[in-house]
Short mmCIF file of C-alpha atoms in Angstrom, two decimals:
data_model
loop_
_atom_site.label_atom_id
_atom_site.label_comp_id
_atom_site.label_asym_id
_atom_site.label_seq_id
_atom_site.Cartn_x
_atom_site.Cartn_y
_atom_site.Cartn_z
CA UNK S 1 0.00 0.00 0.00
CA UNK S 2 1.30 3.51 -0.79
CA UNK S 3 2.41 5.21 2.42
CA UNK S 4 1.70 8.94 2.66
CA UNK S 5 3.31 9.65 6.00
CA UNK S 6 0.19 11.35 7.35
CA UNK S 7 1.27 13.25 10.45
CA UNK S 8 -0.35 13.94 13.77
CA UNK S 9 -2.52 16.74 12.36
CA UNK S 10 -3.84 14.62 9.50
CA UNK S 11 -4.64 11.70 11.79
CA UNK S 12 -6.30 13.96 14.37
CA UNK S 13 -8.44 15.53 11.64
CA UNK S 14 -9.34 12.05 10.38
CA UNK S 15 -10.65 11.13 13.85
CA UNK S 16 -12.52 14.46 14.06
CA UNK S 17 -13.97 14.06 10.57
CA UNK S 18 -15.07 10.50 11.32
CA UNK S 19 -16.78 11.57 14.56
CA UNK S 20 -18.53 14.49 12.83
CA UNK S 21 -19.71 12.23 10.01
CA UNK S 22 -21.05 9.63 12.48
CA UNK S 23 -22.70 12.40 14.52
CA UNK S 24 -24.22 14.01 11.43
CA UNK S 25 -25.76 10.67 10.48
CA UNK S 26 -26.96 9.59 13.95
CA UNK S 27 -27.45 12.88 15.90
CA UNK S 28 -26.42 10.83 18.94
CA UNK S 29 -24.91 13.59 21.07
CA UNK S 30 -26.26 16.76 19.42
CA UNK S 31 -29.87 15.84 20.18
CA UNK S 32 -29.09 15.08 23.83
CA UNK S 33 -27.00 18.16 24.44
CA UNK S 34 -29.13 20.74 22.61
CA UNK S 35 -32.50 19.44 23.81
CA UNK S 36 -31.24 19.35 27.40
CA UNK S 37 -29.96 22.91 27.06
CA UNK S 38 -33.16 24.29 25.55
CA UNK S 39 -35.39 22.48 28.05
CA UNK S 40 -33.37 23.75 31.02
CA UNK S 41 -33.32 27.26 29.61
CA UNK S 42 -37.08 27.22 29.11
CA UNK S 43 -37.63 26.08 32.71
CA UNK S 44 -35.31 28.83 33.94
CA UNK S 45 -37.07 31.47 31.85
CA UNK S 46 -40.46 30.43 33.25
CA UNK S 47 -39.24 30.56 36.83
CA UNK S 48 -37.18 33.74 36.55
CA UNK S 49 -39.41 35.44 33.98
CA UNK S 50 -38.54 39.03 33.24
CA UNK S 51 -37.35 39.73 36.79
CA UNK S 52 -34.18 41.70 36.97
CA UNK S 53 -31.51 39.69 38.75
CA UNK S 54 -27.95 40.50 39.73
CA UNK S 55 -25.31 39.88 36.99
CA UNK S 56 -23.74 37.18 39.20
CA UNK S 57 -27.03 35.27 39.32
CA UNK S 58 -27.55 35.45 35.54
CA UNK S 59 -23.99 34.36 35.02
CA UNK S 60 -24.38 31.40 37.38
CA UNK S 61 -27.65 30.34 35.73
CA UNK S 62 -26.07 30.54 32.27
CA UNK S 63 -23.10 28.35 33.17
CA UNK S 64 -25.23 25.86 35.11
CA UNK S 65 -27.28 25.37 31.94
CA UNK S 66 -24.13 24.94 29.83
CA UNK S 67 -22.49 22.62 32.40
CA UNK S 68 -25.40 20.20 32.73
CA UNK S 69 -26.15 20.23 28.99
CA UNK S 70 -22.49 19.43 28.35
CA UNK S 71 -22.64 16.61 30.90
CA UNK S 72 -25.48 15.03 28.94
CA UNK S 73 -23.51 14.81 25.71
CA UNK S 74 -19.76 15.21 25.92
CA UNK S 75 -19.10 11.73 27.30
CA UNK S 76 -20.68 10.17 24.19
CA UNK S 77 -17.46 10.70 22.29
CA UNK S 78 -15.84 7.71 24.04
CA UNK S 79 -18.89 5.87 25.36
CA UNK S 80 -20.10 5.37 21.78
CA UNK S 81 -16.75 3.82 20.81
CA UNK S 82 -16.98 1.35 23.71
CA UNK S 83 -20.66 0.54 23.26
CA UNK S 84 -20.38 -0.07 19.53
CA UNK S 85 -17.14 -2.05 20.11
CA UNK S 86 -15.17 0.17 17.74
CA UNK S 87 -12.78 1.28 20.49
CA UNK S 88 -10.78 -1.91 19.99
CA UNK S 89 -10.01 -1.33 16.32
CA UNK S 90 -9.22 2.32 17.07
CA UNK S 91 -6.74 1.21 19.76
CA UNK S 92 -5.18 -1.23 17.31
CA UNK S 93 -4.67 1.28 14.52
CA UNK S 94 -4.23 4.74 16.02
CA UNK S 95 -1.69 6.24 18.38
CA UNK S 96 -3.37 7.75 21.46
CA UNK S 97 -2.48 11.40 20.77
CA UNK S 98 -4.42 11.82 17.48
CA UNK S 99 -7.38 10.02 19.07
CA UNK S 100 -7.38 12.47 21.99
CA UNK S 101 -6.92 15.52 19.76
CA UNK S 102 -9.65 14.41 17.35
CA UNK S 103 -12.08 13.76 20.21
CA UNK S 104 -11.12 17.06 21.87
CA UNK S 105 -11.84 18.90 18.60
CA UNK S 106 -15.20 17.15 18.34
CA UNK S 107 -16.17 18.14 21.90
CA UNK S 108 -15.03 21.73 21.28
CA UNK S 109 -17.29 21.89 18.20
CA UNK S 110 -20.18 20.32 20.10
CA UNK S 111 -19.81 22.93 22.86
CA UNK S 112 -19.51 25.71 20.28
CA UNK S 113 -22.82 24.59 18.79
CA UNK S 114 -24.41 24.42 22.24
CA UNK S 115 -23.17 27.88 23.20
CA UNK S 116 -24.20 29.32 19.83
CA UNK S 117 -27.77 28.12 20.44
CA UNK S 118 -28.09 28.72 24.19
CA UNK S 119 -26.38 32.14 24.45
CA UNK S 120 -28.78 34.09 22.13
CA UNK S 121 -31.81 32.26 23.57
CA UNK S 122 -30.65 33.12 27.08
CA UNK S 123 -30.81 36.84 26.31
CA UNK S 124 -34.17 36.48 24.57
CA UNK S 125 -35.82 34.45 27.33
CA UNK S 126 -34.39 36.27 30.36
CA UNK S 127 -33.85 39.90 31.26
CA UNK S 128 -30.06 39.53 31.31
CA UNK S 129 -28.22 42.40 29.60
CA UNK S 130 -24.91 42.00 27.91
CA UNK S 131 -22.68 45.03 28.47
CA UNK S 132 -19.50 43.65 26.96
CA UNK S 133 -20.10 41.27 24.05
CA UNK S 134 -16.36 40.99 23.36
CA UNK S 135 -15.58 39.85 26.90
CA UNK S 136 -18.55 37.47 26.81
CA UNK S 137 -17.34 35.87 23.57
CA UNK S 138 -13.79 35.48 24.91
CA UNK S 139 -15.16 33.84 28.08
CA UNK S 140 -17.38 31.54 25.98
CA UNK S 141 -14.36 30.45 23.92
CA UNK S 142 -12.18 29.87 27.00
CA UNK S 143 -15.04 28.03 28.70
CA UNK S 144 -15.49 25.86 25.65
CA UNK S 145 -11.80 24.92 25.58
CA UNK S 146 -11.56 24.34 29.35
CA UNK S 147 -14.75 22.26 29.48
CA UNK S 148 -13.78 20.19 26.46
CA UNK S 149 -10.17 19.77 27.66
CA UNK S 150 -11.20 18.33 31.01
CA UNK S 151 -14.28 16.37 29.99
CA UNK S 152 -12.65 14.59 27.04
CA UNK S 153 -10.19 12.83 29.35
CA UNK S 154 -12.89 12.12 31.94
CA UNK S 155 -15.08 10.67 29.18
CA UNK S 156 -12.26 8.29 28.25
CA UNK S 157 -11.89 7.25 31.91
CA UNK S 158 -15.59 6.57 32.49
CA UNK S 159 -16.27 4.92 29.11
CA UNK S 160 -15.14 1.56 30.49
CA UNK S 161 -17.20 1.84 33.68
CA UNK S 162 -20.65 0.39 34.30
CA UNK S 163 -22.63 3.45 35.44
CA UNK S 164 -21.27 5.87 32.88
CA UNK S 165 -23.72 8.82 32.94
CA UNK S 166 -23.76 9.36 36.70
CA UNK S 167 -20.03 8.81 37.00
CA UNK S 168 -19.28 11.41 34.32
CA UNK S 169 -21.05 14.22 36.18
CA UNK S 170 -19.68 13.11 39.57
CA UNK S 171 -16.08 12.90 38.34
CA UNK S 172 -16.33 16.08 36.27
CA UNK S 173 -17.78 18.35 38.92
CA UNK S 174 -14.77 18.62 41.28
CA UNK S 175 -12.38 18.94 38.34
CA UNK S 176 -14.52 21.56 36.62
CA UNK S 177 -15.35 23.54 39.77
CA UNK S 178 -12.39 25.99 39.49
CA UNK S 179 -13.25 26.51 35.83
CA UNK S 180 -16.93 27.11 36.58
CA UNK S 181 -16.09 29.62 39.32
CA UNK S 182 -13.79 31.48 36.93
CA UNK S 183 -16.39 31.39 34.13
CA UNK S 184 -19.19 32.63 36.38
CA UNK S 185 -17.08 35.48 37.76
CA UNK S 186 -15.78 36.50 34.32
CA UNK S 187 -19.24 36.34 32.73
CA UNK S 188 -20.76 38.41 35.52
CA UNK S 189 -18.23 41.16 34.61
CA UNK S 190 -19.53 41.04 31.03
CA UNK S 191 -23.10 41.46 32.36
CA UNK S 192 -22.29 44.21 34.89
CA UNK S 193 -22.56 47.88 34.07
CA UNK S 194 -20.06 50.68 34.57
CA UNK S 195 -16.81 48.72 34.60
CA UNK S 196 -13.70 48.53 32.46
CA UNK S 197 -14.63 45.06 31.31
CA UNK S 198 -11.46 43.31 30.14
CA UNK S 199 -9.18 44.71 32.84
CA UNK S 200 -11.83 44.02 35.49
CA UNK S 201 -11.89 40.39 34.43
CA UNK S 202 -8.16 39.97 33.90
CA UNK S 203 -7.58 37.65 36.87
CA UNK S 204 -10.50 35.42 35.80
CA UNK S 205 -9.24 35.38 32.21
CA UNK S 206 -5.78 34.35 33.41
CA UNK S 207 -7.36 31.57 35.44
CA UNK S 208 -9.38 30.37 32.44
CA UNK S 209 -6.38 30.40 30.08
CA UNK S 210 -4.20 28.61 32.65
CA UNK S 211 -6.91 26.04 33.32
CA UNK S 212 -7.31 25.26 29.62
CA UNK S 213 -3.56 24.94 29.04
CA UNK S 214 -3.03 22.77 32.14
CA UNK S 215 -5.99 20.50 31.39
CA UNK S 216 -5.07 19.90 27.75
CA UNK S 217 -1.39 19.36 28.56
CA UNK S 218 -2.17 17.00 31.43
CA UNK S 219 -4.71 15.16 29.28
CA UNK S 220 -2.20 14.71 26.46
CA UNK S 221 0.30 13.24 28.94
CA UNK S 222 -2.22 10.99 30.69
CA UNK S 223 -4.43 9.92 27.82
CA UNK S 224 -2.17 7.08 26.67
CA UNK S 225 -2.45 5.39 30.09
CA UNK S 226 -6.22 5.86 30.22
CA UNK S 227 -6.83 4.74 26.63
CA UNK S 228 -4.54 1.73 26.64
CA UNK S 229 -4.76 0.76 30.30
CA UNK J 1 14.00 -9.99 11.17
CA UNK J 2 10.95 -9.47 13.35
CA UNK J 3 10.21 -11.56 16.42
CA UNK J 4 7.50 -11.81 19.09
CA UNK J 5 8.45 -12.96 22.58
CA UNK J 6 5.90 -13.68 25.28
CA UNK J 7 7.35 -14.68 28.64
CA UNK J 8 5.41 -16.23 31.53
CA UNK J 9 2.17 -14.48 30.65
CA UNK J 10 -0.47 -14.83 33.32
CA UNK J 11 -3.95 -13.35 33.26
CA UNK J 12 -6.48 -13.39 36.04
CA UNK J 13 -10.02 -12.04 36.14
CA UNK J 14 -10.76 -11.67 39.83
CA UNK J 15 -10.02 -15.01 41.50
CA UNK J 16 -10.13 -16.91 38.18
CA UNK J 17 -6.80 -17.67 36.50
CA UNK J 18 -7.36 -17.64 32.73
CA UNK J 19 -3.77 -17.92 31.54
CA UNK J 20 -0.92 -19.42 33.51
CA UNK J 21 2.72 -18.95 32.49
CA UNK J 22 2.28 -18.86 28.74
CA UNK J 23 5.60 -18.43 26.91
CA UNK J 24 5.96 -18.14 23.14
CA UNK J 25 8.62 -17.06 20.70
CA UNK J 26 7.69 -16.60 17.05
CA UNK J 27 9.64 -15.24 14.11
CA UNK J 28 9.01 -14.62 10.41
CA UNK J 29 7.56 -17.71 8.74
CA UNK J 30 6.16 -19.12 11.96
CA UNK J 31 2.49 -19.93 12.29
CA UNK J 32 0.76 -20.98 15.48
CA UNK J 33 -2.71 -22.32 16.20
CA UNK J 34 -3.89 -21.63 19.74
CA UNK J 35 -6.45 -24.26 20.59
CA UNK J 36 -8.55 -25.26 23.55
CA UNK J 37 -12.14 -25.47 24.72
CA UNK J 38 -14.43 -22.48 25.26
CA UNK J 39 -13.21 -20.32 28.14
CA UNK J 40 -9.67 -21.67 27.98
CA UNK J 41 -8.25 -18.19 27.33
CA UNK J 42 -7.60 -18.24 23.56
CA UNK J 43 -9.16 -14.85 22.93
CA UNK J 44 -7.55 -13.39 26.04
CA UNK J 45 -4.12 -14.59 24.86
CA UNK J 46 -4.57 -13.09 21.40
CA UNK J 47 -5.78 -9.82 22.86
CA UNK J 48 -2.73 -9.70 25.14
CA UNK J 49 -0.42 -10.40 22.19
CA UNK J 50 -2.17 -7.67 20.16
CA UNK J 51 -1.67 -5.18 23.00
CA UNK J 52 -5.39 -4.81 23.66
CA UNK J 53 -5.30 -6.31 27.15
CA UNK J 54 -2.56 -6.05 29.75
CA UNK J 55 -1.31 -9.30 31.26
CA UNK J 56 -1.56 -9.63 35.05
CA UNK J 57 2.05 -10.86 35.01
CA UNK J 58 4.69 -11.57 32.39
CA UNK J 59 5.77 -9.68 29.29
CA UNK J 60 4.97 -9.47 25.59
CA UNK J 61 7.65 -7.83 23.47
CA UNK J 62 8.19 -7.32 19.77
CA UNK J 63 11.70 -7.14 18.33
CA UNK J 64 13.29 -6.06 15.07
CA UNK J 65 16.68 -7.74 14.95
CA UNK J 66 17.58 -7.30 18.62
CA UNK J 67 15.90 -3.96 19.09
CA UNK J 68 12.78 -3.95 21.25
CA UNK J 69 9.96 -2.12 19.48
CA UNK J 70 7.88 0.62 21.05
CA UNK J 71 4.10 0.63 21.22
CA UNK J 72 3.71 2.85 18.19
CA UNK J 73 6.03 0.74 16.01
CA UNK J 74 4.30 -2.41 17.18
CA UNK J 75 0.93 -0.93 16.23
CA UNK J 76 2.13 -0.54 12.64
CA UNK J 77 3.16 -4.20 12.42
CA UNK J 78 0.27 -5.99 14.13
CA UNK J 79 -3.26 -6.63 12.92
CA UNK J 80 -5.93 -8.47 14.85
CA UNK J 81 -9.34 -9.75 13.84
CA UNK J 82 -11.80 -11.07 16.38
CA UNK J 83 -15.53 -11.56 16.68
CA UNK J 84 -15.87 -8.85 19.33
CA UNK J 85 -14.24 -6.23 17.10
CA UNK J 86 -16.50 -3.94 15.07
CA UNK J 87 -16.13 -1.21 12.46
CA UNK J 88 -18.21 1.97 12.23
CA UNK J 89 -21.88 1.27 11.54
CA UNK J 90 -22.67 4.74 10.28
CA UNK J 91 -19.81 4.80 7.77
CA UNK J 92 -19.77 3.07 4.42
CA UNK J 93 -17.23 0.34 3.72
CA UNK J 94 -15.13 2.78 1.68
CA UNK J 95 -15.27 5.41 4.44
CA UNK J 96 -14.23 2.81 7.01
CA UNK J 97 -11.29 1.74 4.84
CA UNK J 98 -10.24 5.33 4.13
CA UNK J 99 -10.41 6.27 7.82
CA UNK J 100 -8.24 3.39 9.00
CA UNK J 101 -5.88 3.92 6.07
CA UNK J 102 -5.24 7.53 7.15
CA UNK J 103 -4.58 6.33 10.72
CA UNK J 104 -2.09 3.82 9.27
CA UNK J 105 -0.48 6.56 7.16
CA UNK J 106 -1.67 5.06 3.88
CA UNK J 107 -3.20 6.81 0.86
CA UNK J 108 -6.23 5.07 -0.59
CA UNK J 109 -7.78 6.29 -3.81
CA UNK J 110 -11.04 5.00 -5.24
CA UNK J 111 -9.26 2.48 -7.46
CA UNK J 112 -7.26 0.99 -4.61
CA UNK J 113 -10.36 0.73 -2.42
CA UNK J 114 -12.04 -1.17 -5.27
CA UNK J 115 -9.07 -3.56 -5.51
CA UNK J 116 -9.05 -4.24 -1.75
CA UNK J 117 -12.78 -4.86 -1.77
CA UNK J 118 -12.38 -7.24 -4.73
CA UNK J 119 -9.64 -9.06 -2.83
CA UNK J 120 -12.02 -9.89 0.05
CA UNK J 121 -14.94 -10.62 -2.26
CA UNK J 122 -16.86 -7.40 -1.65
CA UNK J 123 -16.33 -5.78 -5.05
CA UNK J 124 -18.99 -3.19 -5.92
CA UNK J 125 -20.25 -2.95 -2.33
CA UNK J 126 -17.87 -0.21 -1.15
CA UNK J 127 -20.61 2.44 -0.86
CA UNK J 128 -22.87 0.30 1.32
CA UNK J 129 -23.06 1.18 4.98
CA UNK J 130 -21.36 -1.23 7.38
CA UNK J 131 -24.62 -1.71 9.31
CA UNK J 132 -26.25 -2.93 6.09
CA UNK J 133 -23.69 -5.72 5.71
CA UNK J 134 -24.39 -9.31 6.73
CA UNK J 135 -22.21 -10.81 9.47
CA UNK J 136 -20.10 -12.61 6.85
CA UNK J 137 -19.59 -9.41 4.83
CA UNK J 138 -18.63 -7.59 8.03
CA UNK J 139 -16.03 -10.26 8.70
CA UNK J 140 -14.63 -9.82 5.17
CA UNK J 141 -14.42 -6.04 5.63
CA UNK J 142 -12.53 -6.58 8.89
CA UNK J 143 -9.98 -8.56 6.86
CA UNK J 144 -9.74 -5.68 4.38
CA UNK J 145 -9.03 -3.24 7.22
CA UNK J 146 -6.58 -5.62 8.92
CA UNK J 147 -4.56 -6.09 5.72
CA UNK J 148 -4.21 -2.36 4.97
CA UNK J 149 -0.84 -2.15 6.72
CA UNK J 150 0.58 -5.41 5.29
CA UNK J 151 0.93 -6.72 8.86
CA UNK J 152 4.03 -8.62 9.89
CA UNK J 153 2.05 -10.20 12.75
CA UNK J 154 -1.49 -11.28 11.87
CA UNK J 155 -3.61 -12.47 14.80
CA UNK J 156 -6.89 -14.14 13.93
CA UNK J 157 -9.48 -15.14 16.50
CA UNK J 158 -11.98 -17.59 14.98
CA UNK J 159 -10.80 -16.70 11.45
CA UNK J 160 -13.70 -18.17 9.51
CA UNK J 161 -16.53 -17.22 11.87
CA UNK J 162 -19.66 -16.21 9.92
CA UNK J 163 -17.99 -16.86 6.55
CA UNK J 164 -19.52 -18.85 3.72
CA UNK J 165 -17.56 -21.21 1.47
CA UNK J 166 -16.22 -18.39 -0.74
CA UNK J 167 -15.29 -16.38 2.32
CA UNK J 168 -13.34 -19.32 3.72
CA UNK J 169 -11.42 -19.57 0.42
CA UNK J 170 -10.55 -15.87 0.66
CA UNK J 171 -9.30 -16.39 4.23
CA UNK J 172 -7.27 -19.46 3.22
CA UNK J 173 -5.51 -17.32 0.59
CA UNK J 174 -4.78 -14.59 3.13
CA UNK J 175 -3.42 -17.14 5.60
CA UNK J 176 -1.17 -18.78 2.97
CA UNK J 177 0.29 -15.40 1.99
CA UNK J 178 0.82 -14.44 5.64
CA UNK J 179 2.67 -17.69 6.41
CA UNK J 180 5.12 -16.93 3.60
CA UNK J 181 5.91 -13.37 4.61
CA UNK J 182 5.13 -12.91 8.30
CA UNK J 183 3.87 -14.41 11.53
CA UNK J 184 0.42 -15.93 11.84
CA UNK J 185 -1.39 -16.74 15.09
CA UNK J 186 -4.82 -18.30 14.89
CA UNK J 187 -7.13 -19.00 17.84
CA UNK J 188 -9.65 -21.67 17.06
CA UNK J 189 -11.41 -24.73 18.37
CA UNK J 190 -12.43 -25.95 14.91
CA UNK J 191 -10.36 -29.04 14.08
CA UNK J 192 -10.34 -28.24 10.34
CA UNK J 193 -8.62 -24.92 11.13
CA UNK J 194 -5.73 -26.50 13.02
CA UNK J 195 -4.07 -26.98 9.63
CA UNK J 196 -3.86 -23.21 9.11
CA UNK J 197 -0.71 -23.26 11.25
CA UNK J 198 2.43 -25.38 11.52
CA UNK J 199 2.65 -25.25 15.33
CA UNK J 200 0.01 -25.77 17.98
CA UNK J 201 -0.34 -24.39 21.49
CA UNK J 202 -3.10 -25.93 23.56
CA UNK J 203 -4.73 -24.06 26.41
CA UNK J 204 -6.69 -26.08 28.91
CA UNK J 205 -8.11 -23.24 31.01
#
């Protein structure tokens, strides 16, 4: 067979492309994640209505919706491989790093879709006001990377366990807690009025960047042991 | 010259000992049939040799000349087919082949995919989804995927499971070619398949 020397990037994109193609044809995770998000948001909008709440409360509600919606879908990326018994052939043919990077990319895209749907609906269905769209978008991107970075490795860990769904949320929560606190604080700055937004949120942004870098680096180092163990 | 060395491999599942001190050494041209009744540990042994399961004790190493190969190098040389292994249901046969080819660092154009599919008796069915295949066709496609990297070590668990007469002929051809150019390990409890290999290793559980 003609060898093409496909590198890490090509192999990672192949895993990502395969996952997107399977997802596009089955809607396995998208349905779960988006429907959970919209349902939760609708319940929140009915209970909060058009009351004016503090920016911190809006921020917390927003990230709780994103967190639990993400919990309902992000683990599928590895659980599906185990349940359909394709994990074995993937282990036989692919090095761990492109598998992790491909799955990470898939979870980042899934979260991007979730945030792109939930964020506008959140402002339509609640009385939350966005004072700094730029800061909000930066926080969304950092949240997306941090959430995906941590949950992709956790998904690989729990995919071999019996009670996968419950274990995913239980394992993720303590690991994601620092990220969620940073996201809620940073987002509340984007909702608050009368502040210099980016500088006011600089410590939170540093935390979010550091968290993302640490999680992805640690995951890259640990994934081989989780995947092949 | 490639070589596989397994030393004192032991595998336990809880209190049950499945494999006890299995030692093997196989080089190019060697072929081995692992036999034994159901539950004797044939599949477990093959999975350990393929790197899919860790032994509880003992070692499995692959060598080129006298150099011990790393996990990544080993992955390029070993192919395994077993009944519990599946390909992607929501991809077509061609998409499955192309995906695993990229992971193996191989370029597959449409013509080459057609040739591979012909080789395993699935010519003209490359655009069918894997889930639409019969169990025998799925087994043939697994062979197509396993042969993409021209494996030095080919590990077959129940090699003719689900295959019809034509499928068994295809597998016989693959096995003959492998015995000439590499290492073949077959796990089976079908007496007619013992002849696939020159050596036999019996597991009694």
